[in-house]
XYZ file of N, CA and C in Angstrom:
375
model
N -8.238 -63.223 -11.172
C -7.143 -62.713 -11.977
C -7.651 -61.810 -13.091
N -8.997 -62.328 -13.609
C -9.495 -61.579 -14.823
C -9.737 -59.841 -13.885
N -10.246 -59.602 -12.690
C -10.399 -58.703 -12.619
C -9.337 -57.669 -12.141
N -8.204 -58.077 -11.771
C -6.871 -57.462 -11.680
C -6.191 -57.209 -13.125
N -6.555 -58.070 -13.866
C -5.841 -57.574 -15.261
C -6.779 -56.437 -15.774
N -8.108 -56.492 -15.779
C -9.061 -55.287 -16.151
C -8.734 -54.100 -15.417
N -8.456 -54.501 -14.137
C -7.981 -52.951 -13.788
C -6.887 -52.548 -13.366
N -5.883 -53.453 -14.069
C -4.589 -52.767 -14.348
C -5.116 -51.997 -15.978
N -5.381 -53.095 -17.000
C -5.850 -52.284 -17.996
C -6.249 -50.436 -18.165
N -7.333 -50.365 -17.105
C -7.864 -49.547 -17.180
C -6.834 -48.492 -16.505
N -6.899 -48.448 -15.037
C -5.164 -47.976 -14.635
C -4.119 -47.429 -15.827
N -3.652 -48.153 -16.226
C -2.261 -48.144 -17.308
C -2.672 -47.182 -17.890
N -3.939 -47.486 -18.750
C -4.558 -46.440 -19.655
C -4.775 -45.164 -19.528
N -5.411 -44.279 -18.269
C -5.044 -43.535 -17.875
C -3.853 -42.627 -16.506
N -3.332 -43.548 -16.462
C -2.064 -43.040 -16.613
C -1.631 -42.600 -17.098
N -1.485 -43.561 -18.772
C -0.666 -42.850 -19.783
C -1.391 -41.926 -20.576
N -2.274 -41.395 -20.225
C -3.266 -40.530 -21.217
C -2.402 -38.815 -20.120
N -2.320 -39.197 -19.092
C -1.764 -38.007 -17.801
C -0.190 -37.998 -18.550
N 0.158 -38.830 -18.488
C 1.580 -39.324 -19.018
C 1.954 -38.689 -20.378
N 1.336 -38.559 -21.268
C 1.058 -37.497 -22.241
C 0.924 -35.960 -21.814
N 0.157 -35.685 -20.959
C -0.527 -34.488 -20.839
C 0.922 -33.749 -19.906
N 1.542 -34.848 -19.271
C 2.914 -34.531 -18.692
C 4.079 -34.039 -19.703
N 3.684 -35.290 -20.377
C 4.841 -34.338 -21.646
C 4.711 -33.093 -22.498
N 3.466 -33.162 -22.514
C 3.304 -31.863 -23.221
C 3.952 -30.279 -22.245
N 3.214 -30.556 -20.856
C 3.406 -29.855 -19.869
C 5.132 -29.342 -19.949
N 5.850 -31.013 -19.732
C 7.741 -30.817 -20.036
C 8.056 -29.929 -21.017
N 7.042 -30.178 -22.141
C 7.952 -29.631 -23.703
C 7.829 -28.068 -23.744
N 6.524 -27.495 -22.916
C 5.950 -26.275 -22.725
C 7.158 -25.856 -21.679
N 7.462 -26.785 -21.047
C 8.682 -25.694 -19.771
C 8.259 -25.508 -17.960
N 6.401 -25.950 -18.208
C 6.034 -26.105 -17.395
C 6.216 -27.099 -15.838
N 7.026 -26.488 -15.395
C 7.644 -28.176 -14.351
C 6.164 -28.301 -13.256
N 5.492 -27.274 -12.860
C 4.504 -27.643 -11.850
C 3.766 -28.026 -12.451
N 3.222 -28.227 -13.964
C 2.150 -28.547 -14.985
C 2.222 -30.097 -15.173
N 3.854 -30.726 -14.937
C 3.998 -31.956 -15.041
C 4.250 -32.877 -13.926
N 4.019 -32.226 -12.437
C 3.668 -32.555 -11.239
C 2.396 -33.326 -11.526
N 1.631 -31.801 -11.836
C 0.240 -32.018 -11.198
C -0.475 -33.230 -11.968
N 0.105 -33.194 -13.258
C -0.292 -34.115 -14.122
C -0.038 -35.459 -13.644
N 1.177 -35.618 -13.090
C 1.893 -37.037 -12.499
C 0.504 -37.648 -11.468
N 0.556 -36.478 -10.853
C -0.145 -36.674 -9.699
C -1.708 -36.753 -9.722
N -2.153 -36.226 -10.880
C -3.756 -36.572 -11.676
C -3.350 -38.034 -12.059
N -2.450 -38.441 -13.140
C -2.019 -39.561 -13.228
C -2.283 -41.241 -12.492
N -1.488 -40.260 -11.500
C -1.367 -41.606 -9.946
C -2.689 -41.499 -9.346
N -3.530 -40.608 -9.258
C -4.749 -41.038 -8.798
C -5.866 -41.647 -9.810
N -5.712 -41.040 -11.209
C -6.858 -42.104 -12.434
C -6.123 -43.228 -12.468
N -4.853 -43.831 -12.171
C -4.353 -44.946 -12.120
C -4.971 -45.491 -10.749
N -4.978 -45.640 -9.937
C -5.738 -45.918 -8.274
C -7.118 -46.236 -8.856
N -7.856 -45.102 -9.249
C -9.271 -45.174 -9.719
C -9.549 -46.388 -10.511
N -8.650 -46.240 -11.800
C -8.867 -47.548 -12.677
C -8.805 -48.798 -12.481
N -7.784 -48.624 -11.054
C -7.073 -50.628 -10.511
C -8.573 -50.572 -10.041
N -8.963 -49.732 -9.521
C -10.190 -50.607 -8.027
C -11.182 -50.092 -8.392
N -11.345 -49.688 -9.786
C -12.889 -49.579 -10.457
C -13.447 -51.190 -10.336
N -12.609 -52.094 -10.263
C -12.921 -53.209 -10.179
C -13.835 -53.688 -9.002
N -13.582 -52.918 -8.399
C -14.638 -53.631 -6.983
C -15.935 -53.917 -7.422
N -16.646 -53.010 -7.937
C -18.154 -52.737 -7.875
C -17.966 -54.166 -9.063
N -17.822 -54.641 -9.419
C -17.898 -55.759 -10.628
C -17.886 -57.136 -9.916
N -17.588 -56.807 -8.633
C -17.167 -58.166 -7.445
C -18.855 -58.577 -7.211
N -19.104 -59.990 -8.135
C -20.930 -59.583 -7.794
C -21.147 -60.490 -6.450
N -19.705 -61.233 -6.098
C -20.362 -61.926 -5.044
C -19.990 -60.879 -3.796
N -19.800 -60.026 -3.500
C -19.393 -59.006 -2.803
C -21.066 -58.314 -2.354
N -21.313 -58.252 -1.005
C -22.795 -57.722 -0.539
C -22.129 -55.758 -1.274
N -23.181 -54.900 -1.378
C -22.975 -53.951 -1.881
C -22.516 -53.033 -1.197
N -22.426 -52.969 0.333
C -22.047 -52.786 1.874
C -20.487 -52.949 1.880
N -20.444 -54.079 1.638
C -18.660 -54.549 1.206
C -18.021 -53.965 0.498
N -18.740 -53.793 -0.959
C -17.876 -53.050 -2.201
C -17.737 -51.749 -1.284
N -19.021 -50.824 -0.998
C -18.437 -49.609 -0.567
C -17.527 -49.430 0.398
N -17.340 -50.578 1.431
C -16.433 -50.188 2.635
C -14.938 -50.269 1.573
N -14.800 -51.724 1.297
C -13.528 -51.652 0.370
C -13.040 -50.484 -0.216
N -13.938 -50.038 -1.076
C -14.221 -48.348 -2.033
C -12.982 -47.969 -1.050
N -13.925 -47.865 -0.162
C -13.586 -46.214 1.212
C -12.127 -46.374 1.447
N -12.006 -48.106 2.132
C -10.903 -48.124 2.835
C -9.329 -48.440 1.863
N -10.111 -48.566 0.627
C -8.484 -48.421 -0.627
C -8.323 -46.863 -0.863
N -9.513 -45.984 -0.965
C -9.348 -44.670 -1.701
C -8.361 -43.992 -0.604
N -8.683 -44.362 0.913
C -7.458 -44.132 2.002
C -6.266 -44.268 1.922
N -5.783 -45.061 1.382
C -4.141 -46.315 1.190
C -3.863 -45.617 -0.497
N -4.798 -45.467 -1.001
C -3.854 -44.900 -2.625
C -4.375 -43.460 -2.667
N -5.619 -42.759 -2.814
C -5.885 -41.636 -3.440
C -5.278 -40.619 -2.399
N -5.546 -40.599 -0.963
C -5.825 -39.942 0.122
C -4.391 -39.492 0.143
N -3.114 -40.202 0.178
C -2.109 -39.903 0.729
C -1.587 -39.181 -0.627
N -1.484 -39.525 -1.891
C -1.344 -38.411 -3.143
C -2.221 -37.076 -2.885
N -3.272 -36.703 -2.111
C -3.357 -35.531 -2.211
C -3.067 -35.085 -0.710
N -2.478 -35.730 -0.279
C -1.463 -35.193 1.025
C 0.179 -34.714 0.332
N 0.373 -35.155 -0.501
C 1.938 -35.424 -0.755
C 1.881 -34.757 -1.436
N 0.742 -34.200 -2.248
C 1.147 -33.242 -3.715
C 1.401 -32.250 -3.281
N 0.648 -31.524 -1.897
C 0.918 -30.153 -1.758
C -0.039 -29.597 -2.489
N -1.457 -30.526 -2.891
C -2.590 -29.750 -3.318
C -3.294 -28.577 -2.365
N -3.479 -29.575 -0.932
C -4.141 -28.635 0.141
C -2.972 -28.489 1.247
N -2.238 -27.845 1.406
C -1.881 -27.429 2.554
C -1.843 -28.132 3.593
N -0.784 -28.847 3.762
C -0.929 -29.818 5.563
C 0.332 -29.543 6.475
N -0.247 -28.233 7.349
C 1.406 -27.895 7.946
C 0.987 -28.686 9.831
N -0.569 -28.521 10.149
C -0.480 -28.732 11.327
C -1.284 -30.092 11.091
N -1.843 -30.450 12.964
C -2.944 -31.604 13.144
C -3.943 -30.540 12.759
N -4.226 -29.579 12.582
C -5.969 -29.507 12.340
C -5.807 -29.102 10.770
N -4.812 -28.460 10.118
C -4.838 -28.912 8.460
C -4.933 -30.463 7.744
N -4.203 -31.468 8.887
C -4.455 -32.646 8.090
C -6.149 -32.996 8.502
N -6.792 -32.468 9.653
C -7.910 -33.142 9.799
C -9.101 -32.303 8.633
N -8.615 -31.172 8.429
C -9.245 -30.420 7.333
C -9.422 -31.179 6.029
N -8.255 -32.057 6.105
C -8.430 -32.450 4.244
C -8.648 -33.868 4.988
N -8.975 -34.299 5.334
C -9.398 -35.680 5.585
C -10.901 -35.734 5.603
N -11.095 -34.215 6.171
C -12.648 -34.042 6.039
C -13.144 -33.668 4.797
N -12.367 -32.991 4.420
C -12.683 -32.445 2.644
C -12.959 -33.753 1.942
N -11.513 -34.550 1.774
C -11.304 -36.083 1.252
C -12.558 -36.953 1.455
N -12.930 -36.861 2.773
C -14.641 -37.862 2.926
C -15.502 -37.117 2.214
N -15.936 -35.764 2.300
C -16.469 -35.091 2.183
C -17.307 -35.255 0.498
N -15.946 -35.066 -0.032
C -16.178 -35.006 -1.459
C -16.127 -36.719 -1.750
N -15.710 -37.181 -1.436
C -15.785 -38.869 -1.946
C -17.380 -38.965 -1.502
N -18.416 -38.637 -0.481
C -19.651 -38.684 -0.154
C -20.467 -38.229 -1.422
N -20.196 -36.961 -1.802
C -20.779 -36.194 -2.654
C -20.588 -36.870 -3.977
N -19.276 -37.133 -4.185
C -19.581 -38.081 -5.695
C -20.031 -39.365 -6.056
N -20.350 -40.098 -4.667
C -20.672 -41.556 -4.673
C -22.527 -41.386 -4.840
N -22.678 -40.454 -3.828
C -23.945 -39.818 -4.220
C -24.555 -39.609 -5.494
N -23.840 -38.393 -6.133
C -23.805 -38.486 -7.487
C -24.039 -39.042 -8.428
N -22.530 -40.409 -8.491
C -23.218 -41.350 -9.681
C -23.909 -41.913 -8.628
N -24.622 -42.726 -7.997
C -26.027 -43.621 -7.157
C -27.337 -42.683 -8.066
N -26.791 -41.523 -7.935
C -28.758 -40.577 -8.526
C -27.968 -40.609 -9.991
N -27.437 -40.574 -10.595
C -26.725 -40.648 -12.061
C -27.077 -41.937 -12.632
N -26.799 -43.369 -11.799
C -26.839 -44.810 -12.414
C -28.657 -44.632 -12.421
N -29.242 -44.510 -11.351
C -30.765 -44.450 -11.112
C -31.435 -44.101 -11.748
N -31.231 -42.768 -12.463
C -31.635 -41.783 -13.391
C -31.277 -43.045 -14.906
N -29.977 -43.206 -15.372
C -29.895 -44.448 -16.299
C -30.575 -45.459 -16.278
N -30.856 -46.317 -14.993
C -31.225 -47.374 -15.208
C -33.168 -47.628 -15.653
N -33.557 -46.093 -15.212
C -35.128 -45.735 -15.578
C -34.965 -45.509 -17.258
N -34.314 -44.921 -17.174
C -34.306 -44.251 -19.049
C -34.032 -45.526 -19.784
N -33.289 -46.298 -19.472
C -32.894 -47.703 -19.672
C -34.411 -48.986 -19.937
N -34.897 -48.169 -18.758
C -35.890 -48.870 -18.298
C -37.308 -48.878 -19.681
N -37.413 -47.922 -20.270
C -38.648 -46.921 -20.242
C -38.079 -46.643 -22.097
């Protein structure tokens, strides 16, 4: 339970930080400014619930990442189908951003892994 309330916490929080950035967007006149924001929103909200995984210590590290993969599918994946960020008119546009979607989720998991590594030496030392 403690770790569902932490990442609703975290969730909520940015949400409403998008949730702001929406209103500002409204007050400016901007209506696609407070889409996109919604929709930055709904995905740092996704991010924040299931930042929680990696904290699961009885979880093999194999596990956390499949979990990772197979929630960022069910919440992040289908918001950037629905926003109308990338273009999905046929079957080979949706297989385009599904490949993009792995693509870049590879590249940033990568990322922080040589990012935490790089910390945990400096940490180290």
């Amino acid at each position: 339970m403690a770790f569902l309330k932490r990442g609703l916490v975290r969730g909520v929080t940015w949400f409403a930080v998008f949730g702001v950035l929406a209103g500002f967007q409204w007050w400016s006149g901007n209506q696609d400014g407070v889409t996109n924001m919604l929709v930055y929103g709904g995905m740092a909200f996704f991010l924040g619930l299931t930042s929680v995984i990696y904290e699961v210590r009885r979880w093999s590290f194999p596990k956390q990442i499949f979990i990772h993969w197979a929630t960022m599918h069910v919440t992040i994946l289908p918001l950037v189908i629905f926003s109308g960020f990338l273009p999905v008119t046929s079957l080979q546009d949706a297989l385009v951003t599904y490949l993009k979607f792995n693509v870049s989720g590879l590249i940033l998991f990568t990322l922080s892994r040589i990012l935490l590594k790089i910390r945990r030496q400096v940490k180290a030392s």
